[in-house]
mmCIF file of C-alpha atoms in Angstrom:
data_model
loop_
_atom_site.group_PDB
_atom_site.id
_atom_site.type_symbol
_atom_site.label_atom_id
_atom_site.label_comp_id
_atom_site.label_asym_id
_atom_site.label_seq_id
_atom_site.Cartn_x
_atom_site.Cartn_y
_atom_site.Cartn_z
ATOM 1 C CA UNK A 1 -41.167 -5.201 11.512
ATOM 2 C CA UNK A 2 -40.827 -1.591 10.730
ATOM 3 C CA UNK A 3 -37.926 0.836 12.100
ATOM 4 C CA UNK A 4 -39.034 4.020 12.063
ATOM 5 C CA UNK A 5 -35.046 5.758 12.064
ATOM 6 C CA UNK A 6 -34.761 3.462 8.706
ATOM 7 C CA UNK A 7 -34.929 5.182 5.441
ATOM 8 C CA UNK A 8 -34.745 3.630 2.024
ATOM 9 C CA UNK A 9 -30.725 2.519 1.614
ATOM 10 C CA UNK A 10 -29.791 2.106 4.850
ATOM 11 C CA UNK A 11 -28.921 -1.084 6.340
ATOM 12 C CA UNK A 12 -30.415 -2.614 9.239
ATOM 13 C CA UNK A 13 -29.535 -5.181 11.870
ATOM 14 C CA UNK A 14 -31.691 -6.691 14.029
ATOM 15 C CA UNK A 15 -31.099 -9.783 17.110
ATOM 16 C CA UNK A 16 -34.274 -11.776 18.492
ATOM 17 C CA UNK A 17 -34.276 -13.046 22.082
ATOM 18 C CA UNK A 18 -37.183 -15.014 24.210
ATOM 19 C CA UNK A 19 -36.728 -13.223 27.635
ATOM 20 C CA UNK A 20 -39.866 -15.275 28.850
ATOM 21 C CA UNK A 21 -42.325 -18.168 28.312
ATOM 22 C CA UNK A 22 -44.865 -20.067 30.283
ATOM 23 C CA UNK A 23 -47.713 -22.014 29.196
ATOM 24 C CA UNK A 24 -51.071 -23.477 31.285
ATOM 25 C CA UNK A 25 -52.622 -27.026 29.650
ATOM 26 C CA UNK A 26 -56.168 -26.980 31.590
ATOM 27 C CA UNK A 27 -58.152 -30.000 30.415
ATOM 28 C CA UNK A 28 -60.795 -29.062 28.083
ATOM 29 C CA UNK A 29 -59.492 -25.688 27.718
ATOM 30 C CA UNK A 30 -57.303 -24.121 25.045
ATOM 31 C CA UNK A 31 -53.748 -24.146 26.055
ATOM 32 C CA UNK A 32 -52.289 -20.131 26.867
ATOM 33 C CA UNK A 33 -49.142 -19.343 26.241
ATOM 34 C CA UNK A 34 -47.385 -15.987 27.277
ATOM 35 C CA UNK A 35 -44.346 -14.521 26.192
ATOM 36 C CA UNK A 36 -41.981 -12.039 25.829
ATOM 37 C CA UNK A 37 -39.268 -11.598 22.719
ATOM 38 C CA UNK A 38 -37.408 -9.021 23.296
ATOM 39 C CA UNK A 39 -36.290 -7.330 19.609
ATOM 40 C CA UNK A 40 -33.296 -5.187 19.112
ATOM 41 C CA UNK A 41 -32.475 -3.617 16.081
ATOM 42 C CA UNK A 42 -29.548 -1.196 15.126
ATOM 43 C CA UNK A 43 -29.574 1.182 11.620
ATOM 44 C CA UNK A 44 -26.450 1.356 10.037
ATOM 45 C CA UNK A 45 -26.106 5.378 7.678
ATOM 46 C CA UNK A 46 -23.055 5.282 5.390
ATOM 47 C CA UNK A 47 -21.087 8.186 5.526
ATOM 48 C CA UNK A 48 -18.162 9.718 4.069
ATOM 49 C CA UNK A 49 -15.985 11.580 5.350
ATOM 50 C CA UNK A 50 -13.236 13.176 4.274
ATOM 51 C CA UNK A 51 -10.066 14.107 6.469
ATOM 52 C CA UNK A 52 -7.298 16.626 4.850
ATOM 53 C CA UNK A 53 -3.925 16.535 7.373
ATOM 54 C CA UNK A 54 -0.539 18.723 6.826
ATOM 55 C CA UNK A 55 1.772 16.575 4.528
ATOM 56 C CA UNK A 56 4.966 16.933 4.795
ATOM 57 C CA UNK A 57 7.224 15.948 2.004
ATOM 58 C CA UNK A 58 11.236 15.229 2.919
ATOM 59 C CA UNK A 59 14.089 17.121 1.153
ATOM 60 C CA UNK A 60 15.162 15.591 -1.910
ATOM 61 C CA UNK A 61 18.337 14.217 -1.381
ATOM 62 C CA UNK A 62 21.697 15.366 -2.765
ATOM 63 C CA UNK A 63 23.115 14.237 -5.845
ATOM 64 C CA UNK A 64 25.205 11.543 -5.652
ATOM 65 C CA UNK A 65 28.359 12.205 -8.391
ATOM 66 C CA UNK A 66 29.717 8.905 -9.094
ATOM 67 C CA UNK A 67 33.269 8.564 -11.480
ATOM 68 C CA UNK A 68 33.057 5.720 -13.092
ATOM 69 C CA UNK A 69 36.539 3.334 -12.141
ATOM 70 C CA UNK A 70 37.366 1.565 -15.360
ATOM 71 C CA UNK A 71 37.688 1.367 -19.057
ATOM 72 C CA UNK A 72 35.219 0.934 -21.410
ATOM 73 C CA UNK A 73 32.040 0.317 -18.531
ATOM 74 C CA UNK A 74 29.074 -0.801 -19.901
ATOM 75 C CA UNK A 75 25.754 0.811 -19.231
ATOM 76 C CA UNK A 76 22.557 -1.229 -19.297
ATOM 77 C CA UNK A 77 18.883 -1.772 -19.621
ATOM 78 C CA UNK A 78 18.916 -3.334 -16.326
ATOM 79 C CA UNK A 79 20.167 -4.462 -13.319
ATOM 80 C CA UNK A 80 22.245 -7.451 -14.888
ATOM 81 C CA UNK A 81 24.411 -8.463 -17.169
ATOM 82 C CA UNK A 82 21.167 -9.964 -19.234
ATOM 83 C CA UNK A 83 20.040 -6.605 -20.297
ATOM 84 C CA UNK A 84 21.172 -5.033 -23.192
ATOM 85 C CA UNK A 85 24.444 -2.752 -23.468
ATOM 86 C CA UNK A 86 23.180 0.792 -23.973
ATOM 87 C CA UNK A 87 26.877 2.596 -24.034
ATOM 88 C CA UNK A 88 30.052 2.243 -22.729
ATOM 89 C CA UNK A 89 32.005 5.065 -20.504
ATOM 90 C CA UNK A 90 35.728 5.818 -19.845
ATOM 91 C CA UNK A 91 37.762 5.440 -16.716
ATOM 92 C CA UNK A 92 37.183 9.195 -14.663
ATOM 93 C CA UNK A 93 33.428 9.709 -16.428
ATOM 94 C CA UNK A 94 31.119 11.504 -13.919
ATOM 95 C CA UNK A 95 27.583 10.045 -13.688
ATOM 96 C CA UNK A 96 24.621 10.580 -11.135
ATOM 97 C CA UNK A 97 23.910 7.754 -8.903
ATOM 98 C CA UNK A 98 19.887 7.771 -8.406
ATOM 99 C CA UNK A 99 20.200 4.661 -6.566
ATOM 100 C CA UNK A 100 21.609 1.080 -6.404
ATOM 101 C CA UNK A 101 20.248 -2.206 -5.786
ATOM 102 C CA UNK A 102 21.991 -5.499 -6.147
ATOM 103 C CA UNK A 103 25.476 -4.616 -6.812
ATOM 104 C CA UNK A 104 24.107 -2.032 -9.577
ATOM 105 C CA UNK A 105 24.097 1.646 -9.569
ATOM 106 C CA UNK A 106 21.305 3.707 -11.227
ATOM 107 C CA UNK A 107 22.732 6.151 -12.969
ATOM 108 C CA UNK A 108 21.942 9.349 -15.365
ATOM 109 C CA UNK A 109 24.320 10.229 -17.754
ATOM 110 C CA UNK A 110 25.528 13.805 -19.108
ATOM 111 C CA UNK A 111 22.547 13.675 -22.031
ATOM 112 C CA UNK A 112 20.528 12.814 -19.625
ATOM 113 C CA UNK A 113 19.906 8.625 -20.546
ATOM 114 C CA UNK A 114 19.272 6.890 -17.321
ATOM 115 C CA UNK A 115 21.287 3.041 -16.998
ATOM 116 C CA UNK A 116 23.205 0.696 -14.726
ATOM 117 C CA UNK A 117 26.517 0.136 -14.039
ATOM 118 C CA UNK A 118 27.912 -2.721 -11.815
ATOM 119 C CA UNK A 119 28.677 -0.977 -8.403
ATOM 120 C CA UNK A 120 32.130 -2.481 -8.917
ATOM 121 C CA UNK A 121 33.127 -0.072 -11.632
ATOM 122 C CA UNK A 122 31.869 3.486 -10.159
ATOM 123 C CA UNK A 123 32.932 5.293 -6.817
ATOM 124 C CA UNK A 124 30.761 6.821 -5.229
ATOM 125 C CA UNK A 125 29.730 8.367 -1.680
ATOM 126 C CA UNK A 126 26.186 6.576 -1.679
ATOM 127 C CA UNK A 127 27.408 3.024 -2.799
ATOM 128 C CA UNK A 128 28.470 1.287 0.411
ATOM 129 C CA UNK A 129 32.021 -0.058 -0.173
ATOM 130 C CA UNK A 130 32.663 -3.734 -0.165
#
């Protein structure tokens, strides 16, 4: 079957359906049959398209100053007490809460390291209190 719309790497889908058959048996004659299929096929073109839309980024929210609530605080690798000690801080240290997860603050420090400090050791306006 050729489809004329169809062009070398396109795909093509076609459905086959008998709308109508009869038949006549005569003796001594051939037997006729007459029918009609009716054939339906559908070309599929790939195209791409490509759609651009206004982004909108949100304003980066304010630092959160954190002071730090004990003596001798350490700062880790990680959100736990598994992860290696990277300092320690002072009771009335400021740090930058970038976020907290888990009872542990992200924080940066002055020179600019980046750690985590158990949320019950640093006050803060972004850590949620109890």
């Amino acid at each position: 079957m050729v489809i004329p719309e169809a062009a070398p790497g396109m795909r093509a889908r076609a459905t086959f359906r008998v709308e109508f058959a009869s038949g006549d048996v005569g003796t001594g004659d051939p037997i006729s049959v007459q029918k009609v299929i009716v054939i339906t096929a559908v070309v599929l073109e790939t195209r791409e398209i490509r759609v651009v839309t206004n982004v909108t980024l949100a304003p980066a929210a304010a630092e959160c100053i954190g002071t730090v609530t004990g003596s001798g605080v350490n700062v880790r690798a990680g959100p736990g007490t598994e992860y290696a000690i990277l300092t320690q801080l002072e009771i009335s240290t400021q740090v930058t809460v970038i976020g907290v997860e888990d009872g542990w603050a992200r924080v940066r420090l002055a020179d600019g390291r980046e750690g985590f400090i158990s949320t019950r050791f640093v006050e803060a306006p972004c850590i949620p209190k109890g």
